[in-house]
Amino acid sequence: MNIVITEKNLSCDTQAFSAIAIDLLDAGRTLRFTAKGGSMDPLIRDGDTLFLAPADPSRIKFGDVVFFVNGGGKPLIHRVIKTQKRGKDRWLLIRGDRANNVDGYFPPSEIFGRVIAVERVGQQIRADQPVYKFLGRLAAWRSRVFSASPRLFSLIYQLIKRIPSFKHYLS
């Protein structure tokens, strides 16, 4: 993992990254780092630069991409695909867009950050842009509904990818 601190790169293992990222986010700082892995493809790709802001637990919603640490201590950037009430509490079901399995339900208090932008090939894509939000919600629905029918989702994805306003995000 690489962390940029005043224009210098810092390399560290995943446990150190988790600790540093959580400390920075808890202090109210925005974090910039390079994504590793393909579990969020195509909206977030291996090598993209991600910008994380501290997560306000009350504002995390369906379709948001969040930073959390799973039960095994691994830091992950995955999408909220469902919210569920458990008594007075709200829990978030999280899964990578390309992951085979869900990460599980987490209380919002265990979510440390939220992706606010993705930088790819020198261009920044803000996560609050309507098209990106729409694609994020579509990815969340895909994780919930189309898991049983990946061919149907693939067909829908190929059609959406041809629409000019979506090409920027998916190509």
mmCIF file of C-alpha atoms in Angstrom:
data_model
loop_
_atom_site.group_PDB
_atom_site.id
_atom_site.type_symbol
_atom_site.label_atom_id
_atom_site.label_comp_id
_atom_site.label_asym_id
_atom_site.label_seq_id
_atom_site.Cartn_x
_atom_site.Cartn_y
_atom_site.Cartn_z
ATOM 1 C CA MET A 1 0.000 0.000 0.000
ATOM 2 C CA ASN A 2 1.173 3.534 -0.715
ATOM 3 C CA ILE A 3 0.075 6.497 1.352
ATOM 4 C CA VAL A 4 0.831 10.026 0.152
ATOM 5 C CA ILE A 5 1.860 12.341 2.973
ATOM 6 C CA THR A 6 2.699 15.822 1.725
ATOM 7 C CA GLU A 7 3.762 14.548 -1.694
ATOM 8 C CA LYS A 8 5.864 11.641 -0.364
ATOM 9 C CA ASN A 9 4.913 7.998 -0.785
ATOM 10 C CA LEU A 10 4.934 5.711 2.211
ATOM 11 C CA SER A 11 4.932 1.962 1.644
ATOM 12 C CA CYS A 12 3.655 -0.343 4.369
ATOM 13 C CA ASP A 13 1.982 -3.679 4.952
ATOM 14 C CA THR A 14 -1.801 -3.999 5.244
ATOM 15 C CA GLN A 15 -1.904 -3.936 9.047
ATOM 16 C CA ALA A 16 0.160 -0.764 9.191
ATOM 17 C CA PHE A 17 -1.983 0.735 6.428
ATOM 18 C CA SER A 18 -5.137 -0.024 8.428
ATOM 19 C CA ALA A 19 -3.751 1.606 11.554
ATOM 20 C CA ILE A 20 -2.477 4.708 9.734
ATOM 21 C CA ALA A 21 -5.652 5.086 7.657
ATOM 22 C CA ILE A 22 -7.931 4.755 10.692
ATOM 23 C CA ASP A 23 -5.843 7.273 12.671
ATOM 24 C CA LEU A 24 -5.909 9.799 9.807
ATOM 25 C CA LEU A 25 -9.641 9.371 9.188
ATOM 26 C CA ASP A 26 -10.407 9.592 12.930
ATOM 27 C CA ALA A 27 -8.457 12.868 12.962
ATOM 28 C CA GLY A 28 -10.736 14.199 10.213
ATOM 29 C CA ARG A 29 -8.158 13.946 7.428
ATOM 30 C CA THR A 30 -8.755 12.861 3.846
ATOM 31 C CA LEU A 31 -6.586 9.980 2.688
ATOM 32 C CA ARG A 32 -5.268 9.282 -0.811
ATOM 33 C CA PHE A 33 -3.892 5.864 -1.751
ATOM 34 C CA THR A 34 -3.557 3.381 -4.603
ATOM 35 C CA ALA A 35 -6.194 0.654 -4.873
ATOM 36 C CA LYS A 36 -4.984 -2.940 -5.031
ATOM 37 C CA GLY A 37 -7.070 -5.800 -6.369
ATOM 38 C CA GLY A 38 -10.016 -6.292 -8.686
ATOM 39 C CA SER A 39 -12.945 -6.838 -6.323
ATOM 40 C CA MET A 40 -14.535 -3.477 -7.263
ATOM 41 C CA ASP A 41 -13.955 -3.577 -11.019
ATOM 42 C CA PRO A 42 -14.990 -1.759 -13.219
ATOM 43 C CA LEU A 43 -15.889 1.325 -11.138
ATOM 44 C CA ILE A 44 -12.718 1.018 -9.057
ATOM 45 C CA ARG A 45 -9.768 -0.746 -10.644
ATOM 46 C CA ASP A 46 -6.422 -2.047 -9.527
ATOM 47 C CA GLY A 47 -4.053 0.936 -9.663
ATOM 48 C CA ASP A 48 -6.713 3.650 -9.361
ATOM 49 C CA THR A 49 -6.026 6.362 -6.812
ATOM 50 C CA LEU A 50 -8.784 6.545 -4.213
ATOM 51 C CA PHE A 51 -9.684 9.490 -2.013
ATOM 52 C CA LEU A 52 -11.243 8.587 1.334
ATOM 53 C CA ALA A 53 -12.991 10.990 3.663
ATOM 54 C CA PRO A 54 -13.984 10.239 7.244
ATOM 55 C CA ALA A 55 -17.319 8.409 7.326
ATOM 56 C CA ASP A 56 -20.271 9.990 9.071
ATOM 57 C CA PRO A 57 -22.120 6.832 10.235
ATOM 58 C CA SER A 58 -25.536 8.480 9.877
ATOM 59 C CA ARG A 59 -24.866 9.393 6.228
ATOM 60 C CA ILE A 60 -23.651 6.042 4.890
ATOM 61 C CA LYS A 61 -26.188 4.687 2.440
ATOM 62 C CA PHE A 62 -26.956 2.038 -0.145
ATOM 63 C CA GLY A 63 -24.426 2.162 -2.984
ATOM 64 C CA ASP A 64 -21.658 3.972 -1.051
ATOM 65 C CA VAL A 65 -18.142 2.567 -1.244
ATOM 66 C CA VAL A 66 -16.673 2.375 2.240
ATOM 67 C CA PHE A 67 -13.422 1.572 4.025
ATOM 68 C CA PHE A 68 -13.587 -0.962 6.854
ATOM 69 C CA VAL A 69 -11.537 -3.761 8.371
ATOM 70 C CA ASN A 70 -12.970 -7.272 8.094
ATOM 71 C CA GLY A 71 -12.988 -9.874 10.875
ATOM 72 C CA GLY A 72 -9.560 -11.117 9.763
ATOM 73 C CA GLY A 73 -8.029 -7.653 10.138
ATOM 74 C CA LYS A 74 -7.805 -6.978 6.394
ATOM 75 C CA PRO A 75 -8.592 -3.413 5.217
ATOM 76 C CA LEU A 76 -11.181 -3.401 2.439
ATOM 77 C CA ILE A 77 -12.879 -0.932 0.127
ATOM 78 C CA HIS A 78 -16.277 -2.420 -0.759
ATOM 79 C CA ARG A 79 -19.837 -1.306 -1.453
ATOM 80 C CA VAL A 80 -22.870 -1.100 0.838
ATOM 81 C CA ILE A 81 -25.437 -3.330 -0.874
ATOM 82 C CA LYS A 82 -28.147 -3.313 1.781
ATOM 83 C CA THR A 83 -29.090 -1.639 5.039
ATOM 84 C CA GLN A 84 -31.030 -3.466 7.718
ATOM 85 C CA LYS A 85 -32.607 -2.439 11.005
ATOM 86 C CA ARG A 86 -31.732 -4.593 13.996
ATOM 87 C CA GLY A 87 -33.668 -3.255 16.927
ATOM 88 C CA LYS A 88 -32.782 0.420 17.148
ATOM 89 C CA ASP A 89 -29.552 -0.070 15.208
ATOM 90 C CA ARG A 90 -28.890 0.012 11.483
ATOM 91 C CA TRP A 91 -26.474 -2.530 9.969
ATOM 92 C CA LEU A 92 -24.813 -2.430 6.559
ATOM 93 C CA LEU A 93 -24.350 -5.431 4.276
ATOM 94 C CA ILE A 94 -21.092 -5.000 2.376
ATOM 95 C CA ARG A 95 -19.691 -6.743 -0.687
ATOM 96 C CA GLY A 96 -17.140 -6.139 -3.402
ATOM 97 C CA ASP A 97 -18.710 -5.520 -6.814
ATOM 98 C CA ARG A 98 -16.843 -8.522 -8.263
ATOM 99 C CA ALA A 99 -16.580 -10.562 -5.075
ATOM 100 C CA ASN A 100 -18.211 -13.990 -4.904
ATOM 101 C CA ASN A 101 -19.324 -13.605 -1.295
ATOM 102 C CA VAL A 102 -20.570 -10.839 0.967
ATOM 103 C CA ASP A 103 -18.264 -9.452 3.639
ATOM 104 C CA GLY A 104 -21.139 -9.503 6.108
ATOM 105 C CA TYR A 105 -23.174 -7.037 8.117
ATOM 106 C CA PHE A 106 -21.344 -4.233 9.908
ATOM 107 C CA PRO A 107 -22.610 -1.470 12.170
ATOM 108 C CA PRO A 108 -21.883 2.000 10.755
ATOM 109 C CA SER A 109 -19.547 2.619 13.707
ATOM 110 C CA GLU A 110 -17.125 0.081 12.147
ATOM 111 C CA ILE A 111 -16.959 2.022 8.879
ATOM 112 C CA PHE A 112 -13.991 4.385 8.969
ATOM 113 C CA GLY A 113 -14.102 6.087 5.589
ATOM 114 C CA ARG A 114 -16.077 6.616 2.424
ATOM 115 C CA VAL A 115 -14.674 6.898 -1.101
ATOM 116 C CA ILE A 116 -15.284 10.441 -2.333
ATOM 117 C CA ALA A 117 -13.317 10.294 -5.593
ATOM 118 C CA VAL A 118 -11.443 7.972 -7.913
ATOM 119 C CA GLU A 119 -8.520 9.101 -10.027
ATOM 120 C CA ARG A 120 -7.759 7.109 -13.163
ATOM 121 C CA VAL A 121 -5.284 8.015 -15.889
ATOM 122 C CA GLY A 122 -4.975 11.552 -14.574
ATOM 123 C CA GLN A 123 -8.726 12.216 -14.458
ATOM 124 C CA GLN A 124 -10.645 12.516 -11.217
ATOM 125 C CA ILE A 125 -14.150 11.084 -10.931
ATOM 126 C CA ARG A 126 -16.123 12.403 -7.966
ATOM 127 C CA ALA A 127 -18.301 9.828 -6.227
ATOM 128 C CA ASP A 128 -21.101 12.374 -5.769
ATOM 129 C CA GLN A 129 -21.602 12.833 -9.531
ATOM 130 C CA PRO A 130 -25.096 11.621 -10.516
ATOM 131 C CA VAL A 131 -23.847 9.180 -13.165
ATOM 132 C CA TYR A 132 -21.285 7.637 -10.806
ATOM 133 C CA LYS A 133 -23.902 7.368 -8.036
ATOM 134 C CA PHE A 134 -26.303 5.691 -10.464
ATOM 135 C CA LEU A 135 -23.638 3.194 -11.537
ATOM 136 C CA GLY A 136 -22.790 2.534 -7.882
ATOM 137 C CA ARG A 137 -26.413 1.791 -7.064
ATOM 138 C CA LEU A 138 -26.651 -0.422 -10.132
ATOM 139 C CA ALA A 139 -23.556 -2.314 -8.931
ATOM 140 C CA ALA A 140 -25.136 -2.695 -5.486
ATOM 141 C CA TRP A 141 -28.351 -4.043 -7.024
ATOM 142 C CA ARG A 142 -26.290 -6.373 -9.168
ATOM 143 C CA SER A 143 -24.677 -7.749 -6.028
ATOM 144 C CA ARG A 144 -28.081 -8.398 -4.479
ATOM 145 C CA VAL A 145 -30.299 -9.367 -7.386
ATOM 146 C CA PHE A 146 -28.255 -10.463 -10.364
ATOM 147 C CA SER A 147 -25.892 -12.783 -8.490
ATOM 148 C CA ALA A 148 -28.254 -15.575 -9.458
ATOM 149 C CA SER A 149 -28.187 -14.441 -13.097
ATOM 150 C CA PRO A 150 -24.725 -13.126 -14.036
ATOM 151 C CA ARG A 151 -25.480 -13.462 -17.772
ATOM 152 C CA LEU A 152 -28.421 -11.068 -17.477
ATOM 153 C CA PHE A 153 -26.277 -8.521 -15.662
ATOM 154 C CA SER A 154 -23.521 -8.935 -18.243
ATOM 155 C CA LEU A 155 -25.999 -8.138 -21.019
ATOM 156 C CA ILE A 156 -27.292 -5.058 -19.166
ATOM 157 C CA TYR A 157 -23.717 -3.940 -18.450
ATOM 158 C CA GLN A 158 -22.722 -4.247 -22.120
ATOM 159 C CA LEU A 159 -25.717 -2.123 -23.127
ATOM 160 C CA ILE A 160 -25.031 0.569 -20.509
ATOM 161 C CA LYS A 161 -21.358 0.671 -21.472
ATOM 162 C CA ARG A 162 -22.375 1.811 -24.982
ATOM 163 C CA ILE A 163 -24.205 4.896 -23.714
ATOM 164 C CA PRO A 164 -21.839 7.858 -24.256
ATOM 165 C CA SER A 165 -22.333 9.452 -20.803
ATOM 166 C CA PHE A 166 -21.347 6.164 -19.086
ATOM 167 C CA LYS A 167 -18.225 5.415 -21.183
ATOM 168 C CA HIS A 168 -16.077 7.744 -19.051
ATOM 169 C CA TYR A 169 -16.763 5.643 -15.963
ATOM 170 C CA LEU A 170 -16.683 2.168 -17.453
ATOM 171 C CA SER A 171 -13.939 2.226 -20.087
#
